[in-house]
Amino acid sequence: MAPDQLDQDSLPPYDILDAILEGYVERDKSVADLVAEGFEEAMVRKVIRLVDINEYKRRQAAVGPRITARNFGKDRRYPITSGFGRKNW
């Protein structure tokens, strides 16, 4: 990040971001499901896009402890090529 840059300059407030991420990552909810829960569609699509386009970074990271019901490793495997996920953006 740049000096004086904050996460919330480009992301929704953490309480909203956490709820969207939990729905998408932990509970396999779709854009439509999250929008039906009351989240703004453009925001949901942006967050999902950021998760999907950064999938390759999770493959490069060292193995870490599991701290949730699902992790990004063996529990959530998505292709990092072929445009997977673009239907959600």
PDB file of C-alpha atoms in Angstrom:
ATOM      1  CA  MET A   1       0.000   0.000   0.000  1.00  0.00           C
ATOM      2  CA  ALA A   2       1.049   3.558  -0.569  1.00  0.00           C
ATOM      3  CA  PRO A   3       1.926   5.843   2.350  1.00  0.00           C
ATOM      4  CA  ASP A   4      -1.228   7.065   4.112  1.00  0.00           C
ATOM      5  CA  GLN A   5      -3.385   4.670   2.078  1.00  0.00           C
ATOM      6  CA  LEU A   6      -6.083   2.831   4.004  1.00  0.00           C
ATOM      7  CA  ASP A   7      -7.856  -0.405   3.094  1.00  0.00           C
ATOM      8  CA  GLN A   8     -11.195   1.320   3.338  1.00  0.00           C
ATOM      9  CA  ASP A   9     -10.151   3.818   0.666  1.00  0.00           C
ATOM     10  CA  SER A  10     -10.840   1.100  -1.906  1.00  0.00           C
ATOM     11  CA  LEU A  11     -12.852  -1.513   0.012  1.00  0.00           C
ATOM     12  CA  PRO A  12     -16.203  -1.456   1.803  1.00  0.00           C
ATOM     13  CA  PRO A  13     -16.249  -1.061   5.612  1.00  0.00           C
ATOM     14  CA  TYR A  14     -14.866  -4.137   7.367  1.00  0.00           C
ATOM     15  CA  ASP A  15     -18.187  -5.308   8.779  1.00  0.00           C
ATOM     16  CA  ILE A  16     -19.685  -5.398   5.279  1.00  0.00           C
ATOM     17  CA  LEU A  17     -16.531  -6.845   3.706  1.00  0.00           C
ATOM     18  CA  ASP A  18     -16.388  -9.616   6.312  1.00  0.00           C
ATOM     19  CA  ALA A  19     -20.025 -10.555   5.727  1.00  0.00           C
ATOM     20  CA  ILE A  20     -19.545 -10.711   1.947  1.00  0.00           C
ATOM     21  CA  LEU A  21     -16.349 -12.759   2.280  1.00  0.00           C
ATOM     22  CA  GLU A  22     -17.936 -15.158   4.746  1.00  0.00           C
ATOM     23  CA  GLY A  23     -20.876 -15.695   2.432  1.00  0.00           C
ATOM     24  CA  TYR A  24     -18.748 -16.193  -0.675  1.00  0.00           C
ATOM     25  CA  VAL A  25     -15.793 -18.132   0.754  1.00  0.00           C
ATOM     26  CA  GLU A  26     -17.238 -20.029   3.697  1.00  0.00           C
ATOM     27  CA  ARG A  27     -20.803 -20.654   2.523  1.00  0.00           C
ATOM     28  CA  ASP A  28     -20.449 -20.771  -1.292  1.00  0.00           C
ATOM     29  CA  LYS A  29     -23.077 -18.066  -1.797  1.00  0.00           C
ATOM     30  CA  SER A  30     -23.515 -16.567  -5.244  1.00  0.00           C
ATOM     31  CA  VAL A  31     -23.735 -12.907  -6.203  1.00  0.00           C
ATOM     32  CA  ALA A  32     -27.525 -13.258  -6.362  1.00  0.00           C
ATOM     33  CA  ASP A  33     -27.631 -14.789  -2.868  1.00  0.00           C
ATOM     34  CA  LEU A  34     -25.543 -11.971  -1.400  1.00  0.00           C
ATOM     35  CA  VAL A  35     -27.544  -9.263  -3.173  1.00  0.00           C
ATOM     36  CA  ALA A  36     -30.749 -10.874  -1.869  1.00  0.00           C
ATOM     37  CA  GLU A  37     -29.316 -10.477   1.645  1.00  0.00           C
ATOM     38  CA  GLY A  38     -29.181  -6.729   1.068  1.00  0.00           C
ATOM     39  CA  PHE A  39     -25.643  -6.061  -0.158  1.00  0.00           C
ATOM     40  CA  GLU A  40     -25.095  -3.674  -3.045  1.00  0.00           C
ATOM     41  CA  GLU A  41     -24.520  -5.679  -6.245  1.00  0.00           C
ATOM     42  CA  ALA A  42     -21.577  -3.583  -7.471  1.00  0.00           C
ATOM     43  CA  MET A  43     -19.837  -3.995  -4.118  1.00  0.00           C
ATOM     44  CA  VAL A  44     -20.422  -7.757  -4.059  1.00  0.00           C
ATOM     45  CA  ARG A  45     -19.066  -8.130  -7.595  1.00  0.00           C
ATOM     46  CA  LYS A  46     -15.988  -6.053  -6.749  1.00  0.00           C
ATOM     47  CA  VAL A  47     -15.164  -8.100  -3.643  1.00  0.00           C
ATOM     48  CA  ILE A  48     -15.693 -11.411  -5.451  1.00  0.00           C
ATOM     49  CA  ARG A  49     -13.546 -10.211  -8.344  1.00  0.00           C
ATOM     50  CA  LEU A  50     -10.721  -9.324  -5.951  1.00  0.00           C
ATOM     51  CA  VAL A  51     -10.932 -12.741  -4.287  1.00  0.00           C
ATOM     52  CA  ASP A  52     -10.936 -14.562  -7.629  1.00  0.00           C
ATOM     53  CA  ILE A  53      -8.149 -12.634  -9.374  1.00  0.00           C
ATOM     54  CA  ASN A  54      -5.856 -13.064  -6.369  1.00  0.00           C
ATOM     55  CA  GLU A  55      -6.284 -16.839  -6.142  1.00  0.00           C
ATOM     56  CA  TYR A  56      -2.741 -17.355  -7.450  1.00  0.00           C
ATOM     57  CA  LYS A  57      -1.315 -15.602  -4.381  1.00  0.00           C
ATOM     58  CA  ARG A  58      -2.819 -18.241  -2.116  1.00  0.00           C
ATOM     59  CA  ARG A  59      -1.016 -20.932  -4.105  1.00  0.00           C
ATOM     60  CA  GLN A  60       2.313 -19.165  -3.533  1.00  0.00           C
ATOM     61  CA  ALA A  61       1.914 -18.798   0.217  1.00  0.00           C
ATOM     62  CA  ALA A  62       3.325 -21.213   2.755  1.00  0.00           C
ATOM     63  CA  VAL A  63       0.964 -23.654   4.438  1.00  0.00           C
ATOM     64  CA  GLY A  64      -0.689 -22.111   7.477  1.00  0.00           C
ATOM     65  CA  PRO A  65      -2.949 -23.254  10.292  1.00  0.00           C
ATOM     66  CA  ARG A  66      -6.622 -23.771   9.686  1.00  0.00           C
ATOM     67  CA  ILE A  67      -8.657 -21.240  11.656  1.00  0.00           C
ATOM     68  CA  THR A  68     -12.102 -21.462  10.024  1.00  0.00           C
ATOM     69  CA  ALA A  69     -14.453 -24.199   8.884  1.00  0.00           C
ATOM     70  CA  ARG A  70     -13.096 -23.851   5.334  1.00  0.00           C
ATOM     71  CA  ASN A  71      -9.680 -22.760   4.225  1.00  0.00           C
ATOM     72  CA  PHE A  72      -8.325 -21.535   0.915  1.00  0.00           C
ATOM     73  CA  GLY A  73      -6.219 -24.669   0.485  1.00  0.00           C
ATOM     74  CA  LYS A  74      -7.803 -28.084   0.135  1.00  0.00           C
ATOM     75  CA  ASP A  75     -11.345 -26.960   0.966  1.00  0.00           C
ATOM     76  CA  ARG A  76     -11.611 -24.291  -1.707  1.00  0.00           C
ATOM     77  CA  ARG A  77      -9.821 -25.029  -4.958  1.00  0.00           C
ATOM     78  CA  TYR A  78     -10.521 -22.831  -7.941  1.00  0.00           C
ATOM     79  CA  PRO A  79      -8.591 -22.595 -11.219  1.00  0.00           C
ATOM     80  CA  ILE A  80      -6.185 -19.685 -11.557  1.00  0.00           C
ATOM     81  CA  THR A  81      -6.404 -19.575 -15.357  1.00  0.00           C
ATOM     82  CA  SER A  82      -9.061 -19.848 -18.039  1.00  0.00           C
ATOM     83  CA  GLY A  83     -11.085 -16.900 -16.781  1.00  0.00           C
ATOM     84  CA  PHE A  84     -12.786 -18.874 -14.024  1.00  0.00           C
ATOM     85  CA  GLY A  85     -15.095 -16.696 -11.968  1.00  0.00           C
ATOM     86  CA  ARG A  86     -15.525 -13.917 -14.502  1.00  0.00           C
ATOM     87  CA  LYS A  87     -19.252 -14.604 -14.620  1.00  0.00           C
ATOM     88  CA  ASN A  88     -19.399 -13.128 -11.097  1.00  0.00           C
ATOM     89  CA  TRP A  89     -17.628  -9.872 -11.948  1.00  0.00           C
TER      90      TRP A  89
END
